[in-house]
mmCIF file of N, CA, C and O in Angstrom:
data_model
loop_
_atom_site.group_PDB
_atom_site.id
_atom_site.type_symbol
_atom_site.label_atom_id
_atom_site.label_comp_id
_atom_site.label_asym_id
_atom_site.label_seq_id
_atom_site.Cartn_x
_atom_site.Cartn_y
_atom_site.Cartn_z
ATOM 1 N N UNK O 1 20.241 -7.131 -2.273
ATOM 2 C CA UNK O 1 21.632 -7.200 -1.927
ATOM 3 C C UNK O 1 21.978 -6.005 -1.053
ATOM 4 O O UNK O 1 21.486 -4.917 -1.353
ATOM 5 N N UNK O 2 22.801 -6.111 0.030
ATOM 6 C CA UNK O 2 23.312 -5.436 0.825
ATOM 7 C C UNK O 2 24.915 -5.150 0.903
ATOM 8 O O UNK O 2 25.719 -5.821 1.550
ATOM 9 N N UNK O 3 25.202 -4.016 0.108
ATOM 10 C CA UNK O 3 26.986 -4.384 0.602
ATOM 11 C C UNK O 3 27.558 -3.137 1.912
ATOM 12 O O UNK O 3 27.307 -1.941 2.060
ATOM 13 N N UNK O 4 28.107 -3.765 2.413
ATOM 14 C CA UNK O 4 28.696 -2.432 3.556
ATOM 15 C C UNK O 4 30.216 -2.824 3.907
ATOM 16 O O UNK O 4 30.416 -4.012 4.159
ATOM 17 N N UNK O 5 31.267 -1.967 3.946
ATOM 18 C CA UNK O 5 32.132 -1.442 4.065
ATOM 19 C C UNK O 5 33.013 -2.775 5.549
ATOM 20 O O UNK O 5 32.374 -3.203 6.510
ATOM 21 N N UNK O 6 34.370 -3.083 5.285
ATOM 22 C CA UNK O 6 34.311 -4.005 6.134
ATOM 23 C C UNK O 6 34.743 -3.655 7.750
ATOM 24 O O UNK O 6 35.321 -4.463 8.477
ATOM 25 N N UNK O 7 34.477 -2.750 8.016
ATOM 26 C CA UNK O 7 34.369 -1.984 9.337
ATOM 27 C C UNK O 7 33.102 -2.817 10.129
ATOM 28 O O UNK O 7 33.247 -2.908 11.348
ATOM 29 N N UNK O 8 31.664 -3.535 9.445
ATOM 30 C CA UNK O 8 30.944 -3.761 10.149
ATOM 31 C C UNK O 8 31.052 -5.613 9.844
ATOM 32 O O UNK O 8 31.718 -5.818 8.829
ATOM 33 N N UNK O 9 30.605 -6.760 10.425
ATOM 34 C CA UNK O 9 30.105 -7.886 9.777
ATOM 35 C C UNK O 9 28.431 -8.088 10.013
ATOM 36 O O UNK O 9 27.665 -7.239 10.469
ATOM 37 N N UNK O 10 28.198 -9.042 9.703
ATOM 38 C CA UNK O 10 26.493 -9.165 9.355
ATOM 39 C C UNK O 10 26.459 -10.519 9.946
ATOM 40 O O UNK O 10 27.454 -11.240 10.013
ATOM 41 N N UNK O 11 25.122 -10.885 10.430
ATOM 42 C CA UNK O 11 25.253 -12.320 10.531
ATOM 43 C C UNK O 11 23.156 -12.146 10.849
ATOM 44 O O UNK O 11 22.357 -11.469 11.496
ATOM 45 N N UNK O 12 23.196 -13.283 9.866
ATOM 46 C CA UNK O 12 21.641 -13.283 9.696
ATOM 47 C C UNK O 12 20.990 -14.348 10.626
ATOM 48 O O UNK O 12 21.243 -15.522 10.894
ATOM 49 N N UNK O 13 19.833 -13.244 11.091
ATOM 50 C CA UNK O 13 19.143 -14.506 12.296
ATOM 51 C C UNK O 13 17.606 -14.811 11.918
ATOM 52 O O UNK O 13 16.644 -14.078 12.150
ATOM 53 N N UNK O 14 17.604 -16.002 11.314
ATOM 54 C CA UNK O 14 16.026 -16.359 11.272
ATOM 55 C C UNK O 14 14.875 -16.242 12.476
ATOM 56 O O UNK O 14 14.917 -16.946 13.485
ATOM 57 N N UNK O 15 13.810 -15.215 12.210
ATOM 58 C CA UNK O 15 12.650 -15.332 13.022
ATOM 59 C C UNK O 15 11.339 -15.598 12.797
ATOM 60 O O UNK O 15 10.505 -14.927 12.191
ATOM 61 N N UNK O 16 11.194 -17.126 13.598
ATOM 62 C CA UNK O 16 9.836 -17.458 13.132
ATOM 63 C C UNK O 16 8.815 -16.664 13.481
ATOM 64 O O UNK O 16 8.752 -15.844 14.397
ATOM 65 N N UNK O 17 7.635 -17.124 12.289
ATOM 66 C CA UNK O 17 6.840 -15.915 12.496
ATOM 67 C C UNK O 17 5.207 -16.880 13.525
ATOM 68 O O UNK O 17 4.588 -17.815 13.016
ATOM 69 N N UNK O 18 5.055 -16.602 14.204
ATOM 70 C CA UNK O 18 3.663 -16.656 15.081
ATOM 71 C C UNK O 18 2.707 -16.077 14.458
ATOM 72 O O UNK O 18 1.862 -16.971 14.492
ATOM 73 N N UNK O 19 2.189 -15.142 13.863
ATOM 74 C CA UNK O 19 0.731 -14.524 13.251
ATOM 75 C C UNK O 19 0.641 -15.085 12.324
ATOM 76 O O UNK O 19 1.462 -14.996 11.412
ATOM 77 N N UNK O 20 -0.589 -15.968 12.296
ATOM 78 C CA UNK O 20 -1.142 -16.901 11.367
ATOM 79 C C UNK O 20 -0.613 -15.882 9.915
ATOM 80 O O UNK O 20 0.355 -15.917 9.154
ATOM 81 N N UNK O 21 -1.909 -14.965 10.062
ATOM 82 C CA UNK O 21 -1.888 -13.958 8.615
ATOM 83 C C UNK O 21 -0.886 -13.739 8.038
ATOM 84 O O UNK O 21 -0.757 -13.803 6.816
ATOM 85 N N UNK O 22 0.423 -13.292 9.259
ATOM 86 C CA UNK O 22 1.830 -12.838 7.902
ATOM 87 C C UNK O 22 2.528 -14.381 7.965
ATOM 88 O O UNK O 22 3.749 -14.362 7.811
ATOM 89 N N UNK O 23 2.005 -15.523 8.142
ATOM 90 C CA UNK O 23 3.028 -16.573 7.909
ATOM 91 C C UNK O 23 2.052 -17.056 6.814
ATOM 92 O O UNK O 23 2.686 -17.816 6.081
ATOM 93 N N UNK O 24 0.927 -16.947 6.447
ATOM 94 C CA UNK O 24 0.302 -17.259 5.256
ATOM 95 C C UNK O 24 0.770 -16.812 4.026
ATOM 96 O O UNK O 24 0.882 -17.333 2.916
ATOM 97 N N UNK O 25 1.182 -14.971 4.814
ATOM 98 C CA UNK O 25 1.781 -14.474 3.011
ATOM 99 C C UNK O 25 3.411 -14.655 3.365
ATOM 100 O O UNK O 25 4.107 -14.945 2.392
ATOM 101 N N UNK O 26 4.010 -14.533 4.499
ATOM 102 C CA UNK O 26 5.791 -14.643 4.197
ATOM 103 C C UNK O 26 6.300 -16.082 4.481
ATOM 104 O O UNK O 26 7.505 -16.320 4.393
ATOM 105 N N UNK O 27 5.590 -16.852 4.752
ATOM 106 C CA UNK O 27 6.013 -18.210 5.319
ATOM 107 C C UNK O 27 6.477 -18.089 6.317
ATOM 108 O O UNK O 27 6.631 -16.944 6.741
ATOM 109 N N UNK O 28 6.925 -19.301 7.167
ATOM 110 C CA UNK O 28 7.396 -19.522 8.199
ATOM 111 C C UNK O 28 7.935 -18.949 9.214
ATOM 112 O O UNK O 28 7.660 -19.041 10.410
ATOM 113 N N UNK O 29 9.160 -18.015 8.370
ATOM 114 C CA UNK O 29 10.098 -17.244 8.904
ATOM 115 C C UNK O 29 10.342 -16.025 8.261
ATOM 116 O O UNK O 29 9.965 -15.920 7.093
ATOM 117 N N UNK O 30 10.964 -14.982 8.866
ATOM 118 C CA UNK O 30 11.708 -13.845 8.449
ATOM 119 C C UNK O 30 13.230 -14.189 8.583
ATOM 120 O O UNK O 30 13.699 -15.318 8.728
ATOM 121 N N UNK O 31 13.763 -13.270 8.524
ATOM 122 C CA UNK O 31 15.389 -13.006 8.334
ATOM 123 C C UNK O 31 15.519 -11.418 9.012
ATOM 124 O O UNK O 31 14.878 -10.379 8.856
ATOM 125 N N UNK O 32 16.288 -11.676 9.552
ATOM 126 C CA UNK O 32 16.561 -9.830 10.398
ATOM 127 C C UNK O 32 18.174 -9.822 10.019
ATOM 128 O O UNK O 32 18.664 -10.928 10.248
ATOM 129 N N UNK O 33 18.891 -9.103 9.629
ATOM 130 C CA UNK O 33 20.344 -8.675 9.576
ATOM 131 C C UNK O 33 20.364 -7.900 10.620
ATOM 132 O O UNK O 33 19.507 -7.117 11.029
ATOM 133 N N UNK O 34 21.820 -8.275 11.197
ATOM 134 C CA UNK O 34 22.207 -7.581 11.962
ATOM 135 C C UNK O 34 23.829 -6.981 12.022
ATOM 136 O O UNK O 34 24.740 -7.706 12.424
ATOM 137 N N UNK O 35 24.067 -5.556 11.567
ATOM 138 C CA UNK O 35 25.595 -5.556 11.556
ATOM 139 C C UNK O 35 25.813 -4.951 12.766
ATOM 140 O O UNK O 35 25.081 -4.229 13.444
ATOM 141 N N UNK O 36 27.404 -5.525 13.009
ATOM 142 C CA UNK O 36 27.513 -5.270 14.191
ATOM 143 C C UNK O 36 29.414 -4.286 14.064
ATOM 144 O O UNK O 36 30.346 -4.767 13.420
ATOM 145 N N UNK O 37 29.466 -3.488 14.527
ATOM 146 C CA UNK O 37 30.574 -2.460 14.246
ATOM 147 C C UNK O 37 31.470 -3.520 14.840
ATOM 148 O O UNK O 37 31.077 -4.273 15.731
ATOM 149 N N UNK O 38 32.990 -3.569 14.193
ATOM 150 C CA UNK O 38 33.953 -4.161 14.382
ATOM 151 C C UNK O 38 34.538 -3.482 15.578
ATOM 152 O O UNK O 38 33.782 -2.719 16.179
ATOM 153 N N UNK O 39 36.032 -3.665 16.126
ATOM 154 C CA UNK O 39 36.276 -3.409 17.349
ATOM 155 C C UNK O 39 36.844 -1.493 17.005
ATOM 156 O O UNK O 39 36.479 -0.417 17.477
ATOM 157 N N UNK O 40 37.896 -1.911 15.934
ATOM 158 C CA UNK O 40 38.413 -0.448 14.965
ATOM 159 C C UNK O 40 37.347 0.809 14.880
ATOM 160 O O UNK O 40 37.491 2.032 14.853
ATOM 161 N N UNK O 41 36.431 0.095 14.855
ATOM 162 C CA UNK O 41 35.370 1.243 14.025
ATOM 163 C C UNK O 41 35.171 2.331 15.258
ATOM 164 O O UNK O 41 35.541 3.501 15.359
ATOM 165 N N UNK O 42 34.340 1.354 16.269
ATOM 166 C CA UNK O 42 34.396 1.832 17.491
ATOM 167 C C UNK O 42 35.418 3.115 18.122
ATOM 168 O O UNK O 42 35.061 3.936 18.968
ATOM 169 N N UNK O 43 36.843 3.035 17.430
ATOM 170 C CA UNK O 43 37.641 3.887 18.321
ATOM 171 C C UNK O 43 37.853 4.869 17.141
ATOM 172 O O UNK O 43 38.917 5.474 17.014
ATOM 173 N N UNK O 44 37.126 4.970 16.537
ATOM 174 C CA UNK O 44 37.682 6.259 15.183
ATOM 175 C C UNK O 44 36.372 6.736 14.897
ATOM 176 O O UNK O 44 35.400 6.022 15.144
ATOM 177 N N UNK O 45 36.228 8.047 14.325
ATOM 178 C CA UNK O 45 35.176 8.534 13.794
ATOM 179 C C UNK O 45 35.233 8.792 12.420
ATOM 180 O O UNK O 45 36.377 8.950 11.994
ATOM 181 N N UNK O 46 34.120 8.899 11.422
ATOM 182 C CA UNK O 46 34.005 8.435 10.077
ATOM 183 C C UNK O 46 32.826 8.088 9.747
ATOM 184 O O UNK O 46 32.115 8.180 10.747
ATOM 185 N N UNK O 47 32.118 7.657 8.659
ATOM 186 C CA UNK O 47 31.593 7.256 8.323
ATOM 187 C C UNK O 47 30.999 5.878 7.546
ATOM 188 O O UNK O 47 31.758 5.504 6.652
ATOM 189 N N UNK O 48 29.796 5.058 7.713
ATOM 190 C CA UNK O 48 29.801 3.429 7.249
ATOM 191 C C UNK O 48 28.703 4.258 5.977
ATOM 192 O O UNK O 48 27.888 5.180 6.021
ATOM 193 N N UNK O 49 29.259 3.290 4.845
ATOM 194 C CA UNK O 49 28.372 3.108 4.063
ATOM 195 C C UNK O 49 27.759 1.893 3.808
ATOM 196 O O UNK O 49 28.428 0.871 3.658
ATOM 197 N N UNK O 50 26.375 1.906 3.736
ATOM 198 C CA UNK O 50 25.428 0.717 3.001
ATOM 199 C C UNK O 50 24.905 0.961 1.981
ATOM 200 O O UNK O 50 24.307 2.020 1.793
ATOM 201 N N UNK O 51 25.031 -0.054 1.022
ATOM 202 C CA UNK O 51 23.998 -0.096 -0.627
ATOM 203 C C UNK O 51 22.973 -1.185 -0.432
ATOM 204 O O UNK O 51 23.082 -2.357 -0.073
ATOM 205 N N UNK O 52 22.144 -0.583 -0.711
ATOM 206 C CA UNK O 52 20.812 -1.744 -0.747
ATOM 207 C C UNK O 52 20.827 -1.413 -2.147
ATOM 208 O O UNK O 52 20.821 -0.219 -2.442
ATOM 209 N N UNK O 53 20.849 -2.471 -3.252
ATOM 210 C CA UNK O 53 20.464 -2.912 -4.256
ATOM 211 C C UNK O 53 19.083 -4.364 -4.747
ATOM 212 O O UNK O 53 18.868 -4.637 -5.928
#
């Protein structure tokens, strides 16, 4: 689990995987997150927090 602060949103992009070997052990695909700073965040300084749980 990932939680972060709502200054950023996330939007998950599946990437298939091509190398035989890591699609044998992860399957098909990966998942990459990507947050992307809102427009606000941009014009203020501060700090983002993330929890990886």
């Amino acid at each position: 689990m990932i939680r972060y602060d709502d200054n950023l949103t996330a939007v998950l992009e599946p990437l298939p995987l091509t190398d035989p070997k890591l699609a044998h052990i992860w399957g098909d695909q990966v998942t990459r997150v990507v947050l992307t700073a809102r427009p606000q965040l941009l014009r203020r300084t501060g700090a983002i927090t993330l929890t990886f749980a």
